[in-house]
Short mmCIF file of C-alpha atoms and ligand atoms in Angstrom, two decimals:
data_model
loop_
_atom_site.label_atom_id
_atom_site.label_comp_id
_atom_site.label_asym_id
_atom_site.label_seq_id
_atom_site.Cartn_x
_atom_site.Cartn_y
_atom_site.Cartn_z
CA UNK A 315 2.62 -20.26 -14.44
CA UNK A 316 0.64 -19.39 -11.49
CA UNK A 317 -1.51 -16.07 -11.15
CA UNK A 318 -1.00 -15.06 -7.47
CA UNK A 319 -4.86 -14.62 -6.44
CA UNK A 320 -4.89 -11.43 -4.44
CA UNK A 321 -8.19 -10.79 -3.78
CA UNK A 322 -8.93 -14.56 -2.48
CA UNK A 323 -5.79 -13.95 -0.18
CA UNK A 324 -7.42 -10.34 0.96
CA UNK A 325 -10.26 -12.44 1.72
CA UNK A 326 -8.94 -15.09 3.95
CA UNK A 327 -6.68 -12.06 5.80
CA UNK A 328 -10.11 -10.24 6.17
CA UNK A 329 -11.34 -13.72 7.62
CA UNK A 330 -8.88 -13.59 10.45
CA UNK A 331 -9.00 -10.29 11.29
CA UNK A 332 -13.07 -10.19 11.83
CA UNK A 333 -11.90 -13.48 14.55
CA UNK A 334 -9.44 -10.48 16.08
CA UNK A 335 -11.94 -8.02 16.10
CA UNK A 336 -14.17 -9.81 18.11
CA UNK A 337 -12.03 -10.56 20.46
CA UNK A 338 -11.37 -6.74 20.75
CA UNK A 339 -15.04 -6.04 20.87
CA UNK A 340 -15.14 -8.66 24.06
CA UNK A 341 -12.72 -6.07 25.68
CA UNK A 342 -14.30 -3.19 25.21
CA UNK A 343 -12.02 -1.51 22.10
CA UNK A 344 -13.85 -1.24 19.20
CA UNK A 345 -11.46 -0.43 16.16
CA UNK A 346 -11.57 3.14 14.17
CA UNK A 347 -10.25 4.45 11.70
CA UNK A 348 -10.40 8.25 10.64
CA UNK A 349 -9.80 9.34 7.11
CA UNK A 350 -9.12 12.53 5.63
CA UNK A 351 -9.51 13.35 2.52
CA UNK A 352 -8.97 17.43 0.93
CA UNK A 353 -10.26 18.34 -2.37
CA UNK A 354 -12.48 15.40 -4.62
CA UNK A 355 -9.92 13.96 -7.06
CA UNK A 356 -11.33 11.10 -8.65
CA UNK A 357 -9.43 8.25 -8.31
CA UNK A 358 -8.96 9.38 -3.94
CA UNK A 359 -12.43 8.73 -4.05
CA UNK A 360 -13.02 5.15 -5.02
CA UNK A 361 -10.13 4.13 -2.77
CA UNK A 362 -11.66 5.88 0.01
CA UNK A 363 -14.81 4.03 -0.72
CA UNK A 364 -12.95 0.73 -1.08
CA UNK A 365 -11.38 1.51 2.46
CA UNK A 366 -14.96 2.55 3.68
CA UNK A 367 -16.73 -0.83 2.73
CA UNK A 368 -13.89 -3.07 4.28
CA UNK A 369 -14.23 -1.38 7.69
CA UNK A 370 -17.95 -2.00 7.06
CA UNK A 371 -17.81 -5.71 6.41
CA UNK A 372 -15.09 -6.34 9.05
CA UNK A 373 -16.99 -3.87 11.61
CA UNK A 374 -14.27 -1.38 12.09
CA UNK A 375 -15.91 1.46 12.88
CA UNK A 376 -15.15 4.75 10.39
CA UNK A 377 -14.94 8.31 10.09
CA UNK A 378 -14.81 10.65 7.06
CA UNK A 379 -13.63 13.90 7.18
CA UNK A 380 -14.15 15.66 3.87
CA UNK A 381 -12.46 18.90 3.81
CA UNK A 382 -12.61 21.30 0.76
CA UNK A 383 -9.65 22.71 -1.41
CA UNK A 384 -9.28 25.96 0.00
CA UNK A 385 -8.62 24.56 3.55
CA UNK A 386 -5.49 25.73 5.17
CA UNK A 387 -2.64 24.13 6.87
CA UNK A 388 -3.60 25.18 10.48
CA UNK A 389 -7.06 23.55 9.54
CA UNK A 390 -5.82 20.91 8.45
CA UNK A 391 -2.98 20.16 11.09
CA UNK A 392 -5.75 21.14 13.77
CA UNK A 393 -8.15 18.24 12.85
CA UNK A 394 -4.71 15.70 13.16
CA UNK A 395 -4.26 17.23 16.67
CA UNK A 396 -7.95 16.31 17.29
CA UNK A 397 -8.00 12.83 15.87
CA UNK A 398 -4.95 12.57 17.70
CA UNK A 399 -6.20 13.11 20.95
CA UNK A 400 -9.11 11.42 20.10
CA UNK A 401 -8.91 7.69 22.49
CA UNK A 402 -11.70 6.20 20.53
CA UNK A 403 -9.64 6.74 16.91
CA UNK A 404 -6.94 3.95 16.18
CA UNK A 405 -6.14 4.86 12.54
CA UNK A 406 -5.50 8.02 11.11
CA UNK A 407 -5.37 8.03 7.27
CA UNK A 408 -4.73 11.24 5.12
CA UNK A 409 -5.73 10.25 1.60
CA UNK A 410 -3.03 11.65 -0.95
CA UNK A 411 -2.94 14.01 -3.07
CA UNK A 412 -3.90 16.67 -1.58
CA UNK A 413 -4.15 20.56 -2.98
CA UNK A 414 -0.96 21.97 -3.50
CA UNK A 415 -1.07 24.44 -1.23
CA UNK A 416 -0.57 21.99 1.56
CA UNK A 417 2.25 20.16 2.73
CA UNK A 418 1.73 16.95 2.73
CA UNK A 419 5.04 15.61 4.53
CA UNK A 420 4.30 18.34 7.20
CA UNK A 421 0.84 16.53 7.76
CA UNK A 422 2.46 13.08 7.44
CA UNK A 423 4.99 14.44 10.67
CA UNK A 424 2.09 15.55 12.76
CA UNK A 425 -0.21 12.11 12.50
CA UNK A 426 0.78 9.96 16.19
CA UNK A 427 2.99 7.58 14.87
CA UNK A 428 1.32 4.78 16.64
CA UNK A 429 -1.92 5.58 14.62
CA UNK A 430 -0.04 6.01 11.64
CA UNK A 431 -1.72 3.09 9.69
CA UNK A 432 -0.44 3.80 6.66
CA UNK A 433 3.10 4.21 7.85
CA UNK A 434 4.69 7.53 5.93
CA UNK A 435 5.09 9.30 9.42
CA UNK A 436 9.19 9.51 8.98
CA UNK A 437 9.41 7.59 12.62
CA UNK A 438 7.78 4.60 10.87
CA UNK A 439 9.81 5.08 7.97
CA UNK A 440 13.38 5.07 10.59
CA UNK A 441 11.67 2.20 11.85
CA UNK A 442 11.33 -0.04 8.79
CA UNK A 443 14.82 0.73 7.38
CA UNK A 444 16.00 -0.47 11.20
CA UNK A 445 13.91 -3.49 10.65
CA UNK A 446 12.09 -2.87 14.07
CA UNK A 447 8.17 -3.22 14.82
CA UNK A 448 6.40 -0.41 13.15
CA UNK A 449 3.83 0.21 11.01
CA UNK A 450 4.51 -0.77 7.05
CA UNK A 451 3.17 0.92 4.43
CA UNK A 452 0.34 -1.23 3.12
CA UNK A 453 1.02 -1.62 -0.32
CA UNK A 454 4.32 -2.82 0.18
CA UNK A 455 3.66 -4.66 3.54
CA UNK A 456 0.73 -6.70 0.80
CA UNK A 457 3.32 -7.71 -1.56
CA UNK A 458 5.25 -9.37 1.05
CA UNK A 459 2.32 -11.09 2.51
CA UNK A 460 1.50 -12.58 -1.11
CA UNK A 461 5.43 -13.74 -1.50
CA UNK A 462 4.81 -15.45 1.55
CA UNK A 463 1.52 -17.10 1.01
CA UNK A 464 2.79 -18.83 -2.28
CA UNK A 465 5.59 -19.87 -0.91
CA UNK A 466 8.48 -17.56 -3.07
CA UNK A 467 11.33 -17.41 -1.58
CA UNK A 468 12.87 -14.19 -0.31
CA UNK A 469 16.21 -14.69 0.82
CA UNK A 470 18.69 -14.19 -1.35
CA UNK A 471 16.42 -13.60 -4.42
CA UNK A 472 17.38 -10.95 -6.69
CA UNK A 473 14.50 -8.22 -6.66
CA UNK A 474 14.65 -5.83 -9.08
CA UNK A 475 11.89 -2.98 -8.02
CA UNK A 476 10.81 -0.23 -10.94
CA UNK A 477 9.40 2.67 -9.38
CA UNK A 478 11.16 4.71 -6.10
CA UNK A 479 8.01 6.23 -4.77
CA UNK A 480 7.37 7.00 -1.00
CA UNK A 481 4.86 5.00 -0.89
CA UNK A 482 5.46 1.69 -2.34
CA UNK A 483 9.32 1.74 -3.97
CA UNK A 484 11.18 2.80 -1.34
CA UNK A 485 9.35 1.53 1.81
CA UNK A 486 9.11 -2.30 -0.52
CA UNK A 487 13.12 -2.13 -0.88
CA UNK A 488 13.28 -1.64 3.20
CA UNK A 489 10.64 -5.15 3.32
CA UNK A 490 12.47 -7.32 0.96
CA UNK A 491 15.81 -6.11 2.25
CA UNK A 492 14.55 -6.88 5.79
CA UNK A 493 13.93 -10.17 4.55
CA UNK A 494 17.77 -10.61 3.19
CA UNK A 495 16.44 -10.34 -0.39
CA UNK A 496 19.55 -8.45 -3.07
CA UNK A 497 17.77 -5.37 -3.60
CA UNK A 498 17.83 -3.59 -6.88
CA UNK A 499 15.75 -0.25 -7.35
CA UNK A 500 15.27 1.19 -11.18
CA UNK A 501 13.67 4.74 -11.60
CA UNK A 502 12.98 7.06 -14.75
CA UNK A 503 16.97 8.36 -14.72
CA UNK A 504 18.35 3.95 -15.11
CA UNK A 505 20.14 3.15 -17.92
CA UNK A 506 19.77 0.03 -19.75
CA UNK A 507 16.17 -1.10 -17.54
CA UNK A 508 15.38 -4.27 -19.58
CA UNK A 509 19.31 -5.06 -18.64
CA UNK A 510 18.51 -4.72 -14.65
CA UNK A 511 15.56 -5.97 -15.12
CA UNK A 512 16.25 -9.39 -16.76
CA UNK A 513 18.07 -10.73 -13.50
CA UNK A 514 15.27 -10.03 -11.43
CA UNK A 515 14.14 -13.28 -9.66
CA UNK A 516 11.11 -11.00 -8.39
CA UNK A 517 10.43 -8.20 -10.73
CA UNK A 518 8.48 -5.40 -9.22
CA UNK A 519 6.51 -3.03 -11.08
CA UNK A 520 5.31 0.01 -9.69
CA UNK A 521 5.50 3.07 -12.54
CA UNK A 522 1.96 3.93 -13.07
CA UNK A 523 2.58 3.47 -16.80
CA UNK A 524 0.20 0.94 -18.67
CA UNK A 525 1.62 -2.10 -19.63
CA UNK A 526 5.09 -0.95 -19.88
CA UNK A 527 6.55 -4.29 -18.85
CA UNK A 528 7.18 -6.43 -21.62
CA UNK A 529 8.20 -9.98 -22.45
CA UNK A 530 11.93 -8.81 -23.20
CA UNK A 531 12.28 -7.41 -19.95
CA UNK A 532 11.58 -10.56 -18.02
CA UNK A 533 13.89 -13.66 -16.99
CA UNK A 534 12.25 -16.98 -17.14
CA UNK A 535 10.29 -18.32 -14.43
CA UNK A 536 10.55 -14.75 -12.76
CA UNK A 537 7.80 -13.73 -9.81
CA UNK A 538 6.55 -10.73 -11.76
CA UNK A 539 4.13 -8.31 -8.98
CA UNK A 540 1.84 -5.70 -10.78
CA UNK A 541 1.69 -2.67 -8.65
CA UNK A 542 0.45 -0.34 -11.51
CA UNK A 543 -3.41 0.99 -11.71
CA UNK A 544 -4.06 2.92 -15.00
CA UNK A 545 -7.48 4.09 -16.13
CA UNK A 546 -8.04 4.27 -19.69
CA UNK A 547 -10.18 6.32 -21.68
CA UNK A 548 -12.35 3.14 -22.25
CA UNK A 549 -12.56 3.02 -18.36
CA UNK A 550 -10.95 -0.64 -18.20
CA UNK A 551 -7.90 -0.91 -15.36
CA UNK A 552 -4.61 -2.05 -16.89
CA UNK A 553 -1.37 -2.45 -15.11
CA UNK A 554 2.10 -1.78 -15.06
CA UNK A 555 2.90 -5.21 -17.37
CA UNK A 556 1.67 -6.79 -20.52
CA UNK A 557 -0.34 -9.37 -18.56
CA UNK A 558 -0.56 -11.67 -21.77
CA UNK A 559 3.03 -11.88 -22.86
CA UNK A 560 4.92 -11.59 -19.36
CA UNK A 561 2.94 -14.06 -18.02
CA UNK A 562 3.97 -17.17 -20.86
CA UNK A 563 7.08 -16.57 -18.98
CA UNK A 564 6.54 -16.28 -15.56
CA UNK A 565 6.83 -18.54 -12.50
CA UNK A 566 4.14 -16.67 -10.88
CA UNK A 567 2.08 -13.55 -11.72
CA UNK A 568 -0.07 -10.92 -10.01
CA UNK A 569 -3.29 -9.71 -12.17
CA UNK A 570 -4.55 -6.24 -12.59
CA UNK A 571 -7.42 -5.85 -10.96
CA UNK A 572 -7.81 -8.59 -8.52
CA UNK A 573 -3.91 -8.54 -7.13
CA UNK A 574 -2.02 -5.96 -5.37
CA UNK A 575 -4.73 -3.88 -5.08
CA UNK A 576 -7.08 -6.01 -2.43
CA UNK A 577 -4.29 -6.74 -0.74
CA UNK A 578 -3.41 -3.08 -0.05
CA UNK A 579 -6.72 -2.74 1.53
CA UNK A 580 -6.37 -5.66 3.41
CA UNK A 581 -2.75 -4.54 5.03
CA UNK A 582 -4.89 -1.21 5.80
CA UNK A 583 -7.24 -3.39 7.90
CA UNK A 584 -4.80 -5.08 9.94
CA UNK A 585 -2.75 -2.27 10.70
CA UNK A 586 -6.23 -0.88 11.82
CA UNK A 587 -6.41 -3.75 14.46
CA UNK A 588 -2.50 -3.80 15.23
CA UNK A 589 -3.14 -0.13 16.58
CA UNK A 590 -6.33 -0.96 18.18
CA UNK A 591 -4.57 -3.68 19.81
CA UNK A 592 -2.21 -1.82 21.36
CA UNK A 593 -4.42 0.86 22.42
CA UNK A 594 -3.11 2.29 25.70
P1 NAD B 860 4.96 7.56 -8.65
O1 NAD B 860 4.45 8.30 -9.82
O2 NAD B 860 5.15 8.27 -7.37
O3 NAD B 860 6.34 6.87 -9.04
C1 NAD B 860 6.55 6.28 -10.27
C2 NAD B 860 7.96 5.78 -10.34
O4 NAD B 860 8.17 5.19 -11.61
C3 NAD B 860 9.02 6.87 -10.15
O5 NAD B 860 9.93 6.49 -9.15
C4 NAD B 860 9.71 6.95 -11.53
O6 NAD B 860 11.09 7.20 -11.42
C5 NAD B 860 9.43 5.57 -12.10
N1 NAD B 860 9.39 5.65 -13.56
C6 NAD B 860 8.63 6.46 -14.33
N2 NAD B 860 8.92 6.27 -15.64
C7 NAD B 860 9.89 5.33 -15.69
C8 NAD B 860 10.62 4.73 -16.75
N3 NAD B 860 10.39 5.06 -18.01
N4 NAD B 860 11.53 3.81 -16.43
C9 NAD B 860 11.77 3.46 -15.14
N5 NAD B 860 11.11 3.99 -14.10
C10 NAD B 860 10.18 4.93 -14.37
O7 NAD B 860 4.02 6.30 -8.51
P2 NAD B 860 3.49 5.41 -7.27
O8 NAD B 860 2.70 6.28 -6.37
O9 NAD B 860 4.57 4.57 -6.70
O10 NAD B 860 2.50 4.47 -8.08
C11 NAD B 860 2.91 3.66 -9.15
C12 NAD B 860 1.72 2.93 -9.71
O11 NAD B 860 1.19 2.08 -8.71
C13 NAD B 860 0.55 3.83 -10.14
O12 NAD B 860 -0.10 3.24 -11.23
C14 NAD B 860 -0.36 3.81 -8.94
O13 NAD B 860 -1.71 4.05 -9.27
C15 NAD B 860 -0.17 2.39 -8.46
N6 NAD B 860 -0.41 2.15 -7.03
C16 NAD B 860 -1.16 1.07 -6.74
C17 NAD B 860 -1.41 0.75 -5.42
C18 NAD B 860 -2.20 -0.49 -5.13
O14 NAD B 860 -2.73 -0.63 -4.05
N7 NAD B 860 -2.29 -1.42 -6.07
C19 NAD B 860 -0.90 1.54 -4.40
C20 NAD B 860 -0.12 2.63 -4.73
C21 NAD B 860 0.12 2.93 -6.06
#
């Protein structure tokens, strides 16, 4: 068994893209990224900090905009328009959730798709399920990077993925399919999981329920990916699979923290510098 290193891999990525970014910097662009964030849930605000501190390292330059629950959907679409218009702003990042009140895929529509970075604008959405150049969604767009970096092979691999979120079920089926994997997608309303489950050559979690992926559930020498981050009461971060058991029998394994999660970041920062390079 192999634990698939995440954050060493979001290191090395980070590695090349500080080489890109100075190459940028020689030409005059210097890479942005804007992100909004409405209301203070909890959790929005460590990613947001996570995101902060890797433009800072890489030298991406970034901009908060902290807007309070009671803001409105003209506000809120007004300040896309702005960062839309704005030439010196590559990335534009809306940090889910956001207060009810608000529609979310409304403000997803409005963001430029070509400084969509973290690709739920529906044209980048059409464009992954075409398989043309677009921007992925980074969490998913991560997991394919790490199949790739340890060599696991894709094609024709059964990939069984629980979890049909916007954000990392359904936009991960569109990747592996892309990459002429057998897609398989389990949600809350499957019957018989641990049956689908068990042919998975690459088994997928992405629930947001702790360690609800037991030994039973997994073939042999599977690739097993932990998508899941749950906070519990004691604070500690546990995934979506019983690290311990599943991994006696898996081929490779992602841990939780220190796996997908780096790597999400990472796929943020590259996206960052895709639009940058392609500024107009
Ligand atoms: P979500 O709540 O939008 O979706 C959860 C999915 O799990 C749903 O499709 C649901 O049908 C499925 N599900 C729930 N109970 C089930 C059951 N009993 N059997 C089978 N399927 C079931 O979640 P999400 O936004 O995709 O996030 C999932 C997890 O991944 C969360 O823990 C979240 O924090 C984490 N996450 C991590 C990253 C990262 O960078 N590592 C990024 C995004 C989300």
């Amino acid at each position: 068994m192999e634990i698939i290193d995440g954050k060493e891999l979001a290191k090395a990525i980070r590695e090349n893209l500080k080489e890109e970014i100075i190459e940028l910097k020689k030409k005059n662009i210097f890479p942005k990224l804007a992100v909004i964030m409405v209301g203070d849930d909890k959790a929005s605000a460590v990613y947001v900090r996570n995101k902060s501190k890797a433009c800072n390292e890489l030298g991406v330059e970034y901009e908060e905009f902290l807007l309070n629950e009671t803001t409105t959907m003209d506000e809120l679409l007004s300040l896309i328009d702005k960062l839309n218009n704005d030439k010196n702003v590559d990335g534009i990042l809306l940090q889910s959730p956001i207060p009810r009140h608000l529609d979310i895929n409304e403000a997803f529509r409005r963001i430029d798709p070509k400084k969509d970075v973290d690709g739920f604008n529906p044209v980048n959405v059409g464009k992954l399920s075409l398989n043309q150049d677009c921007f992925v969604s980074c969490t998913p767009y991560g997991i394919i990077k790490m199949l790739e970096r340890y060599n696991i092979p894709v094609e024709g691999a059964h990939a069984v993925i629980i979890g049909r979120s916007n954000i990392v079920g359904k936009p991960l089926l569109q990747c592996l399919l892309n990459q002429n994997a057998t897609v398989t997608i389990c949600h809350s309303k499957t019957r018989n999981l641990e049956e689908v489950t068990k042919q998975a050559d690459i088994l997928i979690a992405a629930i947001g329920k702790p360690e609800f992926v037991t030994e039973n559930m997994v073939k042999e020498g599977a690739t097993v990916i932990d998508v899941g981050i749950n906070r519990m009461e004691d604070g500690k971060i546990v995934g979506d699979v019983k690290f311990n058991e599943v991994s006696e029998k898996a081929s490779y394994i992602t841990p939780v923290p220190g796996g997908v999660g780096p790597m999400t970041v990472a796929m943020l920062m590259s996206n960052v510098v895709k639009a940058a390079s392609s500024r107009e």
